[in-house]
Amino acid sequence: MKLSKKLTMSFIFSIILSIFIISLISNSMINRKFESFLVKERENRFEQIRKDINDLYLKNSYTLSQRDIANYASLEGVYIEIKDSNNQTQCHSSKGQNMGMHRKMMNNGHMRMMQNISAGNYLERSFPLLDGKNIVGTLIIGYIDNSYLTESALIFKNTLTKSFMVSGIITIILGFGISILLSKGLTNPLVNIRNTAIEMRKGNLEYRSKVNTSTTEILELSDSINFLGETLASQANIRKRYATDIAHELRTPLTTLKSHLEAIIDGVWEPSEKHFSILMEEVERLSDLVEDLKNSFNAEEVKINTKKTQFNISAELEKIIIAFIPLYNEKNFSIDYSLEENIEIFMDKDKFRQIIYNLLSNSIKYLKENGIVFISLKKHEEKVVIKIKDNGIGIKKEDLPFIFERFYRSDISRNKETGGTGLGLSIVKSLVEAHNGIVEVQSEYNKGTEFTIVLPIEY
Ligand code: ADP
């Protein structure tokens, strides 16, 4: 069912329900008040009749004839009977005559609705006729219960019901209009957001939803779908760039391999050990690249694949450094370290090794003559701080913001033919962030570089 139809229907339903409940409650309340008012009125009337008859009775020396009371009874629409002090009926009006008035009302076309109501029971009430304080007779008034009430109450009730019906119809018409406006105000922006989602599904990721509404939730929904579009578009861009970067990176070693192999086939190059080892180097570079690519997923993906254990990070770091010493010595570089002992950490050990391995490999690649690398490890407020500082070639200011991006390599690095892939630091960043840590760099061109890694002891 469409939202607008649903809203309109619920709106109309609640209007009808409230009118029904209001009319029911007010009808019964007014009825009660009205009836008690009319009963009081009747009592006053009977008291008046009693007074009039009493005066007449005293004036006529305790004797009244049918003639005296007939007109009076007929006028008042009641039955009147007078009994003397011995309780003997002195006179009475005709019952038929009194009831006739009631019947006359019943037959009146104007009062036709009264026929739906029972005429009520015939009742009699007796009142003492007094001379001073002495009871000198009895007055009996016969009437049809409800006969007065029904007449006035019904007119009133009918008017009330009519007014409720008229106001009900007006409210329903107004409500219908308001609900259409209201539901339009809600559904129009929703339709707009739905169309945006459809466009995005079709691949049109630049399409944005524009809604004109003051409803917070709808505004938020529209913002969310726009944000989703932006994220999807930027991810699509990243994927595209990633694919071109990979293709570009793979092309260089493959072209070299191809040209060397062609040279061997054409007999330009002898198939000697020297030439094969050049080919081998290119193959190794390719396999390094593939290995790096495998690890260059983003932090969220790494997080899923971490196997955390508790281990002594001081001992582990020292082991890695010791393993690197021969590589530094080979190139006449030196490596020094100062590690706070026995710091325990809870993280993925292999990932930690890879972080340090990548940073130390970089420092070897980018050191100059008399190169020194200094590594420190400290514990600071439930965090482990590792610094790797070198006095190498440094990084130019303009390169600094990009070095953690995939495939980013400075011109110097490219020219130096370090054999780097431009993935090392992006992998370091992903791994550190996957452990809720941060990695920072400080560098001065031609002077040296310092990487700082902060890892929470437990996350
Ligand atoms: P690469 O495989 O090129 O080393 P990385 O992602 O490891 O890729 O590093 C990105 C770039 O950051 C490098 O090309 C280099 O320019 C710079 N870089 C990284 N480490 C250092 C360092 N210790 N000294 C100087 N430059 C560095």
GROMACS .gro file of C-alpha atoms and ligand atoms in nm:
model
  486
    1MET     CA    1   0.000   0.000   0.000
    2LYS     CA    2   0.129   0.346  -0.087
    3LEU     CA    3   0.245   0.558   0.206
    4SER     CA    4   0.020   0.850   0.106
    5LYS     CA    5  -0.288   0.624   0.096
    6LYS     CA    6  -0.196   0.467   0.426
    7LEU     CA    7  -0.144   0.806   0.590
    8THR     CA    8  -0.470   0.949   0.455
    9MET     CA    9  -0.664   0.642   0.564
   10SER     CA   10  -0.519   0.644   0.916
   11PHE     CA   11  -0.585   1.017   0.941
   12ILE     CA   12  -0.949   0.982   0.834
   13PHE     CA   13  -0.995   0.679   1.057
   14SER     CA   14  -0.866   0.866   1.362
   15ILE     CA   15  -1.089   1.165   1.282
   16ILE     CA   16  -1.398   0.943   1.257
   17LEU     CA   17  -1.303   0.757   1.573
   18SER     CA   18  -1.247   1.075   1.772
   19ILE     CA   19  -1.573   1.233   1.654
   20PHE     CA   20  -1.757   0.914   1.746
   21ILE     CA   21  -1.599   0.902   2.093
   22ILE     CA   22  -1.653   1.275   2.155
   23SER     CA   23  -2.018   1.259   2.048
   24LEU     CA   24  -2.075   0.946   2.259
   25ILE     CA   25  -1.925   1.099   2.572
   26SER     CA   26  -2.082   1.442   2.533
   27ASN     CA   27  -2.421   1.288   2.447
   28SER     CA   28  -2.427   1.079   2.760
   29MET     CA   29  -2.299   1.361   2.980
   30ILE     CA   30  -2.543   1.617   2.841
   31ASN     CA   31  -2.823   1.362   2.864
   32ARG     CA   32  -2.760   1.305   3.231
   33LYS     CA   33  -2.742   1.675   3.311
   34PHE     CA   34  -3.040   1.749   3.094
   35GLU     CA   35  -3.256   1.483   3.254
   36SER     CA   36  -3.174   1.587   3.606
   37PHE     CA   37  -3.258   1.943   3.505
   38LEU     CA   38  -3.592   1.835   3.361
   39VAL     CA   39  -3.678   1.624   3.666
   40LYS     CA   40  -3.618   1.929   3.881
   41GLU     CA   41  -3.834   2.135   3.648
   42ARG     CA   42  -4.114   1.878   3.681
   43GLU     CA   43  -4.085   1.879   4.058
   44ASN     CA   44  -4.120   2.258   4.055
   45ARG     CA   45  -4.423   2.230   3.833
   46PHE     CA   46  -4.589   1.972   4.055
   47GLU     CA   47  -4.522   2.195   4.354
   48GLN     CA   48  -4.685   2.484   4.171
   49ILE     CA   49  -4.987   2.265   4.086
   50ARG     CA   50  -5.006   2.152   4.447
   51LYS     CA   51  -5.000   2.514   4.566
   52ASP     CA   52  -5.267   2.627   4.319
   53ILE     CA   53  -5.495   2.332   4.399
   54ASN     CA   54  -5.433   2.380   4.772
   55ASP     CA   55  -5.540   2.747   4.748
   56LEU     CA   56  -5.846   2.653   4.546
   57TYR     CA   57  -5.929   2.375   4.794
   58LEU     CA   58  -5.913   2.609   5.090
   59LYS     CA   59  -6.105   2.878   4.907
   60ASN     CA   60  -6.387   2.635   4.823
   61SER     CA   61  -6.402   2.510   5.182
   62TYR     CA   62  -6.241   2.173   5.123
   63THR     CA   63  -6.465   2.078   4.835
   64LEU     CA   64  -6.374   2.077   4.472
   65SER     CA   65  -6.578   1.957   4.178
   66GLN     CA   66  -6.463   1.790   3.858
   67ARG     CA   67  -6.532   2.116   3.674
   68ASP     CA   68  -6.291   2.302   3.899
   69ILE     CA   69  -5.999   2.078   3.815
   70ALA     CA   70  -6.075   1.945   3.463
   71ASN     CA   71  -5.949   2.252   3.277
   72TYR     CA   72  -5.654   2.289   3.500
   73ALA     CA   73  -5.553   1.925   3.453
   74SER     CA   74  -5.598   1.945   3.080
   75LEU     CA   75  -5.392   2.262   3.062
   76GLU     CA   76  -5.108   2.108   3.257
   77GLY     CA   77  -5.135   1.777   3.070
   78VAL     CA   78  -5.170   1.571   3.388
   79TYR     CA   79  -5.432   1.368   3.571
   80ILE     CA   80  -5.560   1.526   3.892
   81GLU     CA   81  -5.754   1.356   4.168
   82ILE     CA   82  -5.864   1.513   4.499
   83LYS     CA   83  -5.928   1.304   4.810
   84ASP     CA   84  -6.082   1.447   5.125
   85SER     CA   85  -5.945   1.402   5.475
   86ASN     CA   86  -6.123   1.061   5.493
   87ASN     CA   87  -5.937   0.951   5.189
   88GLN     CA   88  -6.256   0.946   4.980
   89THR     CA   89  -6.223   1.060   4.619
   90GLN     CA   90  -6.394   1.394   4.588
   91CYS     CA   91  -6.334   1.450   4.219
   92HIS     CA   92  -6.086   1.368   3.943
   93SER     CA   93  -6.010   1.475   3.591
   94SER     CA   94  -6.050   1.243   3.299
   95LYS     CA   95  -5.748   1.025   3.237
   96GLY     CA   96  -5.816   1.004   2.867
   97GLN     CA   97  -5.823   1.378   2.833
   98ASN     CA   98  -5.486   1.419   2.996
   99MET     CA   99  -5.328   1.140   2.801
  100GLY     CA  100  -5.481   1.295   2.491
  101MET     CA  101  -5.242   1.582   2.511
  102HIS     CA  102  -4.958   1.342   2.507
  103ARG     CA  103  -5.105   1.155   2.214
  104LYS     CA  104  -5.154   1.481   2.032
  105MET     CA  105  -4.784   1.545   2.065
  106MET     CA  106  -4.708   1.195   1.946
  107ASN     CA  107  -4.913   1.244   1.631
  108ASN     CA  108  -4.754   1.570   1.549
  109GLY     CA  109  -4.541   1.525   1.238
  110HIS     CA  110  -4.276   1.753   1.381
  111MET     CA  111  -4.222   1.516   1.667
  112ARG     CA  112  -4.226   1.197   1.467
  113MET     CA  113  -3.892   1.091   1.600
  114MET     CA  114  -4.052   1.050   1.939
  115GLN     CA  115  -4.223   0.736   1.818
  116ASN     CA  116  -3.894   0.559   1.853
  117ILE     CA  117  -3.901   0.624   2.223
  118SER     CA  118  -4.133   0.443   2.462
  119ALA     CA  119  -4.402   0.676   2.587
  120GLY     CA  120  -4.311   0.584   2.942
  121ASN     CA  121  -4.514   0.440   3.230
  122TYR     CA  122  -4.814   0.600   3.383
  123LEU     CA  123  -4.722   0.712   3.736
  124GLU     CA  124  -4.902   0.881   4.018
  125ARG     CA  125  -4.772   1.104   4.293
  126SER     CA  126  -4.971   1.216   4.597
  127PHE     CA  127  -4.927   1.542   4.779
  128PRO     CA  128  -5.098   1.650   5.104
  129LEU     CA  129  -5.339   1.944   5.089
  130LEU     CA  130  -5.269   2.158   5.392
  131ASP     CA  131  -5.457   2.412   5.598
  132GLY     CA  132  -5.190   2.560   5.809
  133LYS     CA  133  -5.023   2.253   5.947
  134ASN     CA  134  -5.326   2.025   5.922
  135ILE     CA  135  -5.367   1.777   5.643
  136VAL     CA  136  -5.711   1.841   5.499
  137GLY     CA  137  -5.696   1.629   5.186
  138THR     CA  138  -5.478   1.466   4.928
  139LEU     CA  139  -5.389   1.567   4.579
  140ILE     CA  140  -5.292   1.292   4.334
  141ILE     CA  141  -5.112   1.388   4.017
  142GLY     CA  142  -5.094   1.126   3.745
  143TYR     CA  143  -4.848   1.168   3.461
  144ILE     CA  144  -4.666   0.971   3.203
  145ASP     CA  145  -4.309   0.931   3.302
  146ASN     CA  146  -4.074   1.075   3.043
  147SER     CA  147  -4.341   1.250   2.850
  148TYR     CA  148  -4.194   1.590   2.920
  149LEU     CA  149  -3.839   1.464   2.914
  150THR     CA  150  -3.861   1.286   2.587
  151GLU     CA  151  -3.998   1.581   2.403
  152SER     CA  152  -3.736   1.838   2.501
  153ALA     CA  153  -3.447   1.595   2.540
  154LEU     CA  154  -3.505   1.450   2.196
  155ILE     CA  155  -3.512   1.790   2.031
  156PHE     CA  156  -3.191   1.877   2.209
  157LYS     CA  157  -3.027   1.542   2.142
  158ASN     CA  158  -3.127   1.556   1.780
  159THR     CA  159  -2.973   1.902   1.740
  160LEU     CA  160  -2.662   1.782   1.913
  161THR     CA  161  -2.630   1.475   1.690
  162LYS     CA  162  -2.689   1.691   1.383
  163SER     CA  163  -2.420   1.936   1.489
  164PHE     CA  164  -2.180   1.650   1.551
  165MET     CA  165  -2.256   1.507   1.209
  166VAL     CA  166  -2.208   1.842   1.035
  167SER     CA  167  -1.884   1.914   1.219
  168GLY     CA  168  -1.776   1.554   1.152
  169ILE     CA  169  -1.830   1.595   0.778
  170ILE     CA  170  -1.648   1.929   0.777
  171THR     CA  171  -1.358   1.782   0.979
  172ILE     CA  172  -1.334   1.480   0.748
  173ILE     CA  173  -1.319   1.704   0.439
  174LEU     CA  174  -1.062   1.930   0.606
  175GLY     CA  175  -0.872   1.629   0.740
  176PHE     CA  176  -0.867   1.473   0.396
  177GLY     CA  177  -0.713   1.787   0.250
  178ILE     CA  178  -0.462   1.824   0.533
  179SER     CA  179  -0.366   1.456   0.519
  180ILE     CA  180  -0.307   1.478   0.143
  181LEU     CA  181  -0.082   1.783   0.194
  182LEU     CA  182   0.094   1.616   0.484
  183SER     CA  183   0.151   1.285   0.309
  184LYS     CA  184   0.271   1.468  -0.003
  185GLY     CA  185   0.522   1.653   0.216
  186LEU     CA  186   0.646   1.318   0.344
  187THR     CA  187   0.630   1.106   0.030
  188ASN     CA  188   0.776   1.354  -0.220
  189PRO     CA  189   1.120   1.363  -0.054
  190LEU     CA  190   1.106   0.986   0.004
  191VAL     CA  191   1.033   0.930  -0.366
  192ASN     CA  192   1.328   1.158  -0.444
  193ILE     CA  193   1.556   0.952  -0.217
  194ARG     CA  194   1.427   0.627  -0.371
  195ASN     CA  195   1.500   0.763  -0.722
  196THR     CA  196   1.853   0.851  -0.609
  197ALA     CA  197   1.903   0.494  -0.484
  198ILE     CA  198   1.773   0.358  -0.817
  199GLU     CA  199   2.013   0.583  -1.010
  200MET     CA  200   2.302   0.467  -0.791
  201ARG     CA  201   2.204   0.104  -0.847
  202LYS     CA  202   2.222   0.172  -1.221
  203GLY     CA  203   2.580   0.290  -1.168
  204ASN     CA  204   2.516   0.665  -1.177
  205LEU     CA  205   2.716   0.733  -0.860
  206GLU     CA  206   2.729   1.109  -0.915
  207TYR     CA  207   2.350   1.139  -0.873
  208ARG     CA  208   2.254   1.313  -0.546
  209SER     CA  209   1.922   1.346  -0.369
  210LYS     CA  210   1.789   1.699  -0.311
  211VAL     CA  211   1.498   1.715  -0.070
  212ASN     CA  212   1.295   2.011   0.034
  213THR     CA  213   1.168   1.915   0.378
  214SER     CA  214   1.195   2.018   0.740
  215THR     CA  215   1.157   1.661   0.870
  216THR     CA  216   1.485   1.576   1.045
  217GLU     CA  217   1.470   1.200   0.981
  218ILE     CA  218   1.410   1.248   0.607
  219LEU     CA  219   1.692   1.505   0.587
  220GLU     CA  220   1.920   1.257   0.763
  221LEU     CA  221   1.813   0.978   0.528
  222SER     CA  222   1.885   1.200   0.229
  223ASP     CA  223   2.226   1.294   0.371
  224SER     CA  224   2.303   0.928   0.435
  225ILE     CA  225   2.218   0.823   0.081
  226ASN     CA  226   2.429   1.111  -0.053
  227PHE     CA  227   2.715   1.008   0.172
  228LEU     CA  228   2.675   0.650   0.050
  229GLY     CA  229   2.695   0.778  -0.307
  230GLU     CA  230   3.011   0.973  -0.229
  231THR     CA  231   3.171   0.672  -0.059
  232LEU     CA  232   3.079   0.442  -0.347
  233ALA     CA  233   3.209   0.693  -0.601
  234SER     CA  234   3.537   0.740  -0.417
  235GLN     CA  235   3.575   0.363  -0.373
  236ALA     CA  236   3.513   0.314  -0.743
  237ASN     CA  237   3.784   0.573  -0.811
  238ILE     CA  238   4.025   0.406  -0.570
  239ARG     CA  239   3.961   0.069  -0.738
  240LYS     CA  240   4.022   0.220  -1.079
  241ARG     CA  241   4.343   0.388  -0.964
  242TYR     CA  242   4.455   0.075  -0.786
  243ALA     CA  243   4.404  -0.132  -1.101
  244THR     CA  244   4.600   0.115  -1.318
  245ASP     CA  245   4.873   0.136  -1.056
  246ILE     CA  246   4.905  -0.241  -1.037
  247ALA     CA  247   4.913  -0.270  -1.415
  248HIS     CA  248   5.178   0.001  -1.428
  249GLU     CA  249   5.392  -0.160  -1.159
  250LEU     CA  250   5.372  -0.505  -1.317
  251ARG     CA  251   5.452  -0.374  -1.663
  252THR     CA  252   5.806  -0.256  -1.579
  253PRO     CA  253   5.954  -0.591  -1.459
  254LEU     CA  254   5.758  -0.779  -1.727
  255THR     CA  255   5.892  -0.554  -2.005
  256THR     CA  256   6.247  -0.597  -1.874
  257LEU     CA  257   6.200  -0.975  -1.855
  258LYS     CA  258   6.051  -0.984  -2.204
  259SER     CA  259   6.328  -0.778  -2.362
  260HIS     CA  260   6.598  -0.982  -2.191
  261LEU     CA  261   6.438  -1.310  -2.294
  262GLU     CA  262   6.402  -1.182  -2.652
  263ALA     CA  263   6.770  -1.089  -2.647
  264ILE     CA  264   6.858  -1.446  -2.541
  265ILE     CA  265   6.627  -1.599  -2.807
  266ASP     CA  266   6.767  -1.371  -3.078
  267GLY     CA  267   7.120  -1.470  -2.975
  268VAL     CA  268   7.210  -1.113  -2.875
  269TRP     CA  269   7.264  -1.233  -2.519
  270GLU     CA  270   7.433  -1.557  -2.429
  271PRO     CA  271   7.230  -1.776  -2.198
  272SER     CA  272   7.499  -1.731  -1.931
  273GLU     CA  273   7.461  -1.749  -1.551
  274LYS     CA  274   7.507  -1.371  -1.530
  275HIS     CA  275   7.218  -1.305  -1.765
  276PHE     CA  276   6.995  -1.559  -1.598
  277SER     CA  277   7.063  -1.403  -1.260
  278ILE     CA  278   6.944  -1.066  -1.404
  279LEU     CA  279   6.627  -1.242  -1.515
  280MET     CA  280   6.601  -1.401  -1.171
  281GLU     CA  281   6.622  -1.057  -1.008
  282GLU     CA  282   6.327  -0.936  -1.215
  283VAL     CA  283   6.127  -1.247  -1.128
  284GLU     CA  284   6.206  -1.187  -0.760
  285ARG     CA  285   6.092  -0.829  -0.794
  286LEU     CA  286   5.769  -0.950  -0.947
  287SER     CA  287   5.710  -1.200  -0.669
  288ASP     CA  288   5.789  -0.930  -0.406
  289LEU     CA  289   5.535  -0.707  -0.571
  290VAL     CA  290   5.272  -0.979  -0.570
  291GLU     CA  291   5.348  -1.052  -0.201
  292ASP     CA  292   5.315  -0.681  -0.114
  293LEU     CA  293   4.992  -0.654  -0.308
  294LYS     CA  294   4.851  -0.943  -0.111
  295ASN     CA  295   4.927  -0.753   0.212
  296SER     CA  296   4.812  -0.412   0.100
  297PHE     CA  297   4.451  -0.445   0.203
  298ASN     CA  298   4.300  -0.181   0.424
  299ALA     CA  299   4.298  -0.170   0.803
  300GLU     CA  300   3.944  -0.307   0.840
  301GLU     CA  301   4.026  -0.613   0.634
  302VAL     CA  302   4.350  -0.668   0.827
  303LYS     CA  303   4.159  -0.642   1.155
  304ILE     CA  304   3.944  -0.941   1.060
  305ASN     CA  305   4.253  -1.151   0.997
  306THR     CA  306   4.456  -1.067   1.308
  307LYS     CA  307   4.557  -1.345   1.548
  308LYS     CA  308   4.627  -1.168   1.875
  309THR     CA  309   4.852  -1.320   2.141
  310GLN     CA  310   5.033  -1.180   2.439
  311PHE     CA  311   5.410  -1.162   2.393
  312ASN     CA  312   5.722  -0.979   2.509
  313ILE     CA  313   5.751  -0.702   2.251
  314SER     CA  314   6.095  -0.594   2.383
  315ALA     CA  315   6.242  -0.940   2.321
  316GLU     CA  316   6.067  -0.974   1.985
  317LEU     CA  317   6.195  -0.636   1.860
  318GLU     CA  318   6.550  -0.720   1.969
  319LYS     CA  319   6.532  -1.049   1.776
  320ILE     CA  320   6.428  -0.869   1.457
  321ILE     CA  321   6.703  -0.607   1.497
  322ILE     CA  322   6.969  -0.874   1.551
  323ALA     CA  323   6.852  -1.051   1.236
  324PHE     CA  324   6.897  -0.724   1.044
  325ILE     CA  325   7.252  -0.649   1.171
  326PRO     CA  326   7.434  -0.846   0.891
  327LEU     CA  327   7.231  -0.662   0.625
  328TYR     CA  328   7.344  -0.327   0.766
  329ASN     CA  329   7.704  -0.442   0.808
  330GLU     CA  330   7.709  -0.561   0.448
  331LYS     CA  331   7.663  -0.201   0.339
  332ASN     CA  332   7.885  -0.054   0.609
  333PHE     CA  333   7.589   0.094   0.792
  334SER     CA  334   7.545   0.066   1.165
  335ILE     CA  335   7.240  -0.007   1.376
  336ASP     CA  336   7.191   0.081   1.740
  337TYR     CA  337   6.902   0.043   1.980
  338SER     CA  338   6.773   0.117   2.328
  339LEU     CA  339   6.478  -0.097   2.434
  340GLU     CA  340   6.287  -0.083   2.763
  341GLU     CA  341   6.287  -0.443   2.884
  342ASN     CA  342   6.003  -0.691   2.925
  343ILE     CA  343   5.713  -0.493   2.790
  344GLU     CA  344   5.419  -0.722   2.727
  345ILE     CA  345   5.174  -0.649   2.448
  346PHE     CA  346   4.860  -0.814   2.313
  347MET     CA  347   4.862  -0.812   1.934
  348ASP     CA  348   4.932  -1.015   1.620
  349LYS     CA  349   5.301  -1.109   1.639
  350ASP     CA  350   5.344  -1.171   1.265
  351LYS     CA  351   5.190  -0.834   1.184
  352PHE     CA  352   5.425  -0.666   1.432
  353ARG     CA  353   5.724  -0.833   1.264
  354GLN     CA  354   5.605  -0.716   0.926
  355ILE     CA  355   5.570  -0.354   1.047
  356ILE     CA  356   5.929  -0.347   1.178
  357TYR     CA  357   6.061  -0.542   0.881
  358ASN     CA  358   5.916  -0.290   0.634
  359LEU     CA  359   6.053   0.011   0.825
  360LEU     CA  360   6.400  -0.136   0.869
  361SER     CA  361   6.413  -0.241   0.502
  362ASN     CA  362   6.329   0.117   0.407
  363SER     CA  363   6.601   0.259   0.628
  364ILE     CA  364   6.857   0.035   0.455
  365LYS     CA  365   6.729   0.146   0.115
  366TYR     CA  366   6.745   0.515   0.194
  367LEU     CA  367   7.065   0.543   0.401
  368LYS     CA  368   7.370   0.729   0.269
  369GLU     CA  369   7.734   0.679   0.348
  370ASN     CA  370   7.802   0.641   0.723
  371GLY     CA  371   7.440   0.555   0.765
  372ILE     CA  372   7.314   0.493   1.117
  373VAL     CA  373   6.976   0.367   1.230
  374PHE     CA  374   6.862   0.406   1.588
  375ILE     CA  375   6.567   0.215   1.730
  376SER     CA  376   6.401   0.286   2.065
  377LEU     CA  377   6.116   0.121   2.255
  378LYS     CA  378   5.934   0.274   2.552
  379LYS     CA  379   5.614   0.221   2.741
  380HIS     CA  380   5.404   0.531   2.795
  381GLU     CA  381   5.054   0.533   2.951
  382GLU     CA  382   4.944   0.182   2.848
  383LYS     CA  383   5.097   0.240   2.506
  384VAL     CA  384   5.414   0.120   2.341
  385VAL     CA  385   5.614   0.384   2.153
  386ILE     CA  386   5.865   0.266   1.894
  387LYS     CA  387   6.092   0.508   1.710
  388ILE     CA  388   6.308   0.422   1.410
  389LYS     CA  389   6.542   0.704   1.322
  390ASP     CA  390   6.791   0.718   1.036
  391ASN     CA  391   7.033   0.977   0.899
  392GLY     CA  392   6.949   0.885   0.540
  393ILE     CA  393   6.840   1.085   0.239
  394GLY     CA  394   6.529   1.220   0.410
  395ILE     CA  395   6.197   1.296   0.243
  396LYS     CA  396   6.110   1.617   0.063
  397LYS     CA  397   5.833   1.825   0.223
  398GLU     CA  398   5.613   1.787  -0.084
  399ASP     CA  399   5.641   1.406  -0.070
  400LEU     CA  400   5.568   1.372   0.302
  401PRO     CA  401   5.186   1.380   0.284
  402PHE     CA  402   5.179   1.096   0.030
  403ILE     CA  403   5.437   0.843   0.146
  404PHE     CA  404   5.175   0.624   0.318
  405GLU     CA  405   4.968   0.597   0.001
  406ARG     CA  406   4.979   0.281  -0.205
  407PHE     CA  407   5.240   0.283  -0.483
  408TYR     CA  408   5.367   0.625  -0.385
  409ARG     CA  409   5.741   0.653  -0.439
  410SER     CA  410   5.942   0.973  -0.441
  411ASP     CA  411   6.136   1.057  -0.754
  412ILE     CA  412   6.461   0.998  -0.568
  413SER     CA  413   6.344   0.654  -0.468
  414ARG     CA  414   6.255   0.575  -0.830
  415ASN     CA  415   6.584   0.709  -0.959
  416LYS     CA  416   6.779   0.528  -0.690
  417GLU     CA  417   6.635   0.201  -0.821
  418THR     CA  418   6.584   0.069  -0.472
  419GLY     CA  419   6.361  -0.203  -0.605
  420GLY     CA  420   6.084  -0.071  -0.384
  421THR     CA  421   5.721  -0.118  -0.478
  422GLY     CA  422   5.574   0.186  -0.304
  423LEU     CA  423   5.358  -0.045  -0.093
  424GLY     CA  424   5.578  -0.089   0.216
  425LEU     CA  425   5.455   0.214   0.412
  426SER     CA  426   5.091   0.170   0.310
  427ILE     CA  427   5.111  -0.182   0.453
  428VAL     CA  428   5.272  -0.048   0.774
  429LYS     CA  429   4.989   0.204   0.810
  430SER     CA  430   4.715  -0.058   0.754
  431LEU     CA  431   4.870  -0.298   1.006
  432VAL     CA  432   4.926  -0.032   1.273
  433GLU     CA  433   4.573   0.106   1.231
  434ALA     CA  434   4.429  -0.245   1.243
  435HIS     CA  435   4.572  -0.258   1.597
  436ASN     CA  436   4.423   0.084   1.680
  437GLY     CA  437   4.767   0.238   1.673
  438ILE     CA  438   4.912   0.536   1.488
  439VAL     CA  439   5.218   0.582   1.270
  440GLU     CA  440   5.382   0.918   1.215
  441VAL     CA  441   5.680   1.045   1.022
  442GLN     CA  442   5.918   1.334   1.070
  443SER     CA  443   6.178   1.396   0.807
  444GLU     CA  444   6.419   1.654   0.681
  445TYR     CA  445   6.545   1.630   0.329
  446ASN     CA  446   6.910   1.519   0.316
  447LYS     CA  447   6.929   1.486   0.695
  448GLY     CA  448   6.722   1.189   0.795
  449THR     CA  449   6.386   1.041   0.881
  450GLU     CA  450   6.215   0.929   1.199
  451PHE     CA  451   5.913   0.697   1.207
  452THR     CA  452   5.711   0.679   1.530
  453ILE     CA  453   5.470   0.397   1.600
  454VAL     CA  454   5.231   0.407   1.893
  455LEU     CA  455   5.052   0.081   1.974
  456PRO     CA  456   4.806   0.027   2.259
  457ILE     CA  457   4.922  -0.251   2.493
  458GLU     CA  458   4.580  -0.409   2.463
  459TYR     CA  459   4.296  -0.300   2.239
  460ADP     P1  460   5.914   0.194  -0.136
  460ADP     O1  461   5.891   0.054  -0.179
  460ADP     O2  462   5.932   0.287  -0.251
  460ADP     O3  463   6.016   0.208  -0.031
  460ADP     P2  464   5.736   0.269   0.071
  460ADP     O4  465   5.590   0.271   0.077
  460ADP     O5  466   5.807   0.183   0.168
  460ADP     O6  467   5.775   0.234  -0.077
  460ADP     O7  468   5.786   0.417   0.086
  460ADP     C1  469   5.729   0.520   0.012
  460ADP     C2  470   5.827   0.631  -0.012
  460ADP     O8  471   5.861   0.693   0.112
  460ADP     C3  472   5.956   0.585  -0.067
  460ADP     O9  473   5.952   0.581  -0.207
  460ADP     C4  474   6.053   0.690  -0.020
  460ADP    O10  475   6.054   0.799  -0.107
  460ADP     C5  476   5.997   0.734   0.111
  460ADP     N1  477   6.063   0.671   0.227
  460ADP     C6  478   6.021   0.568   0.302
  460ADP     N2  479   6.107   0.543   0.403
  460ADP     C7  480   6.207   0.632   0.394
  460ADP     C8  481   6.327   0.655   0.468
  460ADP     N3  482   6.360   0.584   0.575
  460ADP     N4  483   6.405   0.757   0.428
  460ADP     C9  484   6.372   0.831   0.322
  460ADP     N5  485   6.263   0.814   0.245
  460ADP    C10  486   6.179   0.716   0.280
   0.00000   0.00000   0.00000
